[in-house]
Amino acid sequence: MHLIPLPEELHAQLAQAFESLNQQAALNEQQTAQLQRILIGSHFARQQFQQNPHGLQHLLTNPMHTAQPLVLAGDEAAASKALRQHRNQQMVGIIWRDLNRLVSPQTTCEALSQLADTCIQAAVDFLYPRLCELSGAPLDKQGKQQGFFVIGMGKLGSRELNLSSDIDLIFAYPTSGQTQNGRMSNSEFFAQLGQRLIKLLDATTPEGFVFRVDMRLRPFGQSGVLACSFEALEDYYHNHGREWERFAMIKARVCAHNGEAAQAEQLMAILRRFTYRKYTDFSVIQALRNLKLMISREVNKKGKEDDVKLGAGGIREIEFIAQAFQLLRGGRELPLQARSLIPVFQYLSEKGALTTDIAAKLIAAYWFLRNTEHALQALDDRQTQALPSNNLEQARLAWVMGFASWDAFYAQLNQYRQWVRTEFAAVVAAPQEADDEQNDPLAAYQSLWLGVLGDDERLQHQLAAWGFSPEAEALNTLRSLRQSPKILAMHAQSRERLDVFIPKLLRALRQAQQPLHALTRLLPFVEAVARRSAYLLLLIENPQALAQLVILCDASSWIAERLTKHPALLDELINPASLYHIPTQTELAQELRQHMLRIETGDLEAQMEALRYFRWAQALKIAATEVTGALPLMRVSDCLTDLAEVVINYVYTLAKDEMTAKHGSPDGAASLPFIIVAYGKLGGLELSHGSDLDLVFLHQSDPGCQTDGAKPIEAAVFYPRLAQKMIHILNTKTASGQLYEVDVRLRPSGNSGPLVSSLNAFEKYQRESAWTWEHQALVRARPVAGDATLAQAFINLRLAILCQTRDITKLKDDVRSMREKMRSQLGSKKTEQTAGLFNLKQDAGGIVDIEFMVQYLALAWAHADSSLVRYTDNIRILGSLETTGRLQAQQALQLINAYKEYRTLGHKLALQQAPSITPRQPLAQPIAHISALWQQVIEQPENFNAAELASPDTRT
């Protein structure tokens, strides 16, 4: 670290310090500079050097030396002295490294926290056996000895301790009982142990103290028992825990214990359940505001203006910003459960909840303030965060912090504090509606909603002015809502929130293309969440989320229905940057793993619910990008396909792990020779909203071989059970609905065939028994999960089957016959045809005609060029047909454009939950092109070859 010249007023102090040390050793320039900084920056270190000159010499030669494990021996007096000497020695080294900037401030905080952990653990290990000798070991009701658990709170818990910090502790033990000799209860034993521990750490002796101990964060504070059983802790936080205690528990950590590691994790699980909710916790918003107000009031008290912790823009405000996000969203987003502050800001920046610039500024401000705090506390080993008021101490602090003057330091400090103050003011601020109020006052909407049972003419006139048409229907809709049984049964607080929410909703609906239409779609949602008013509070507090709700439900009844069935998906509307960011397949898989970490491994029901939430949350994001035009059709289908594949792979792993844990693997294989093959829209990378999954399951094991687990079964039994378990997880309708509908009828022999086939049996069926339509289906088949080796074997087999030389006449007849059958059964009815309607999929000139032509041409010519069946999606196959000359460029382009147009329209209809039927006239041109090409390709004699028709100008 570069040293600026020492201020004149500190020269005398430095000379006195060197004289008092009688420092005779020859120091190099770097050592002199380091010693100079410590002597000016820390009276405490100077005193320690005077008492222990050897310690100074050690630091000069070994400045990076850190502590060794600490073991206490002898009586309590000897242990007390050893603890304090150890603490003082380590503190001097930490101060030396910190003030000389030999380490980062984070390393300093971690070293201080590790020192505290070491001292607490050494004290517990020393005191516990001695108290057991006096009173007997504490036992549970089964006679098992009980351990002692020390929970570190605050900065100790988060490993962010400062140079002269109190340590906030809570004492716990697993269960009630009594000591071995029956002399006292476990509660009494651990209370005595806690008292002795506090004395050993906190008491001031000639050697000083170890750490000041604060026990006020324990249940019921100073009036509560000193040590609680796990059960008592859980009961307290379940029945009596307050919001501010949830803030405190964010940083909680078992920092010392002599029990079992599993019990320490059990204790932390109890605390996490209290701290974090499984959903985004909007009910905490008002508690956040109250706490923010309390902090602001405290800041305004006299004497707090220049406190780097408690003052405006200080350390506590930075911590509050992080904790607000943690409590709000930490139940769902596990990275937000980090105890230390920096990872939280980094995660919020990655997710777009804070801009990169704001996160960087907050982190920079935090470390500058922490360095200032350390410089203040290093001076006299005293807990203070107040800036000095006299010139000498100001000069000292500025110099230690690396500034040439107090003014320069103070200007930089204020720059950081202003950044913090600005962001702190924005966190959980009341909704900003000033502009809306100026342009469109809310009072009129409130008046209408509260008087909706009044004068029809006046109310209808008002609704008409706001764009609700027909206005009489709009008025009746609002009256129906106000008088519905669900609304009338609401509690007073929920009703108050509804009366705040509806006027805001009416105002937001003015931005909809069809306000009444959107209102009608939203009514089921409002009724669904009315009694769970935390959701109303979310929308009241987040005008942006309300605006997104209106935009999306106005555009899609499918989205409105999803939100009605799964109100928790409202979480996704809070941050538009996150809502409209669609992750890659790799990112999706990572998100799903993170999402599922909070679910216990054996709780299949909870895992199924969590999977459903994840699927619908991601589907909502994809739908949002589609209805707002942020993603083109092809990317929408890719995203829906990626989502389905990620879910299938996770479900496969879930089912496989459960099966192998119970039965082992067939042949003891490390990787199961088992794959899931996708057909249809999933196979063709063309999933839409609400598409089912066409799946086929294949294996490559000897059906008679046994699994190698505790309950062995034959492979012929193992694989069908594995597939059934997957189908159960995917197909079952739970409270959150269905994950995906699975169709397995495309397997060999359909419903009459085995659920899982071997690859050899699959090959035999495809070569000897498969119908033409089954080879058409195979064109769109691809493996999506399972063993990579078997997947490649399937890909090779698929190519071999599809590249067989075929009887073109028979192939054409089969394709034509199947298409005619489908049209007659599934196409438009005569009444629809005469009304000028068109079935996008099944009518002549529609999607299935395109698909059948593509499949026919691929099957007819793949023997000559395997590139025709390399891909499984229609667009790329059409590209291959053009490249190989099997279609003219103009023909391929017409088919591609029509296919995209049809599918885009089909997606829009799916999001409106409407059938795939649309007016024929706007599609007259693509219908004509496709019908004409159908006549050429399918209806003409078998010698049709587009290559012969293609001119040099139209060939690729």
CSV table of C-alpha atoms in Angstrom, one decimal, residues 633-634 850 854 874-882 887-904 930 933:
chain,number,residue,atom,x,y,z
A,633,LEU,CA,-42.2,-18.5,-33.4
A,634,MET,CA,-39.2,-20.7,-34.0
A,850,ILE,CA,-47.2,-30.0,-45.4
A,854,VAL,CA,-42.3,-33.6,-46.1
A,874,ASN,CA,-40.0,-29.9,-40.8
A,875,ILE,CA,-38.2,-26.6,-41.6
A,876,ARG,CA,-34.7,-28.1,-41.8
A,877,ILE,CA,-36.0,-31.1,-43.7
A,878,LEU,CA,-37.6,-28.7,-46.2
A,879,GLY,CA,-34.3,-27.0,-46.5
A,880,SER,CA,-32.6,-30.4,-47.2
A,881,LEU,CA,-35.2,-31.2,-49.8
A,882,GLU,CA,-34.4,-27.9,-51.6
A,887,LEU,CA,-38.1,-29.5,-54.2
A,888,GLN,CA,-37.7,-26.3,-56.2
A,889,ALA,CA,-36.5,-23.3,-54.2
A,890,GLN,CA,-39.8,-21.5,-54.8
A,891,GLN,CA,-41.8,-24.6,-53.7
A,892,ALA,CA,-39.7,-25.0,-50.5
A,893,LEU,CA,-40.0,-21.3,-49.7
A,894,GLN,CA,-43.8,-21.4,-50.1
A,895,LEU,CA,-44.1,-24.4,-47.8
A,896,ILE,CA,-41.7,-22.9,-45.2
A,897,ASN,CA,-43.5,-19.6,-45.2
A,898,ALA,CA,-46.9,-21.2,-45.0
A,899,TYR,CA,-45.8,-23.6,-42.3
A,900,LYS,CA,-44.5,-20.7,-40.1
A,901,GLU,CA,-47.6,-18.6,-40.7
A,902,TYR,CA,-49.9,-21.5,-39.8
A,903,ARG,CA,-48.0,-22.3,-36.7
A,904,THR,CA,-47.8,-18.7,-35.6
A,930,ILE,CA,-50.1,-26.1,-50.7
A,933,LEU,CA,-48.2,-28.9,-54.5
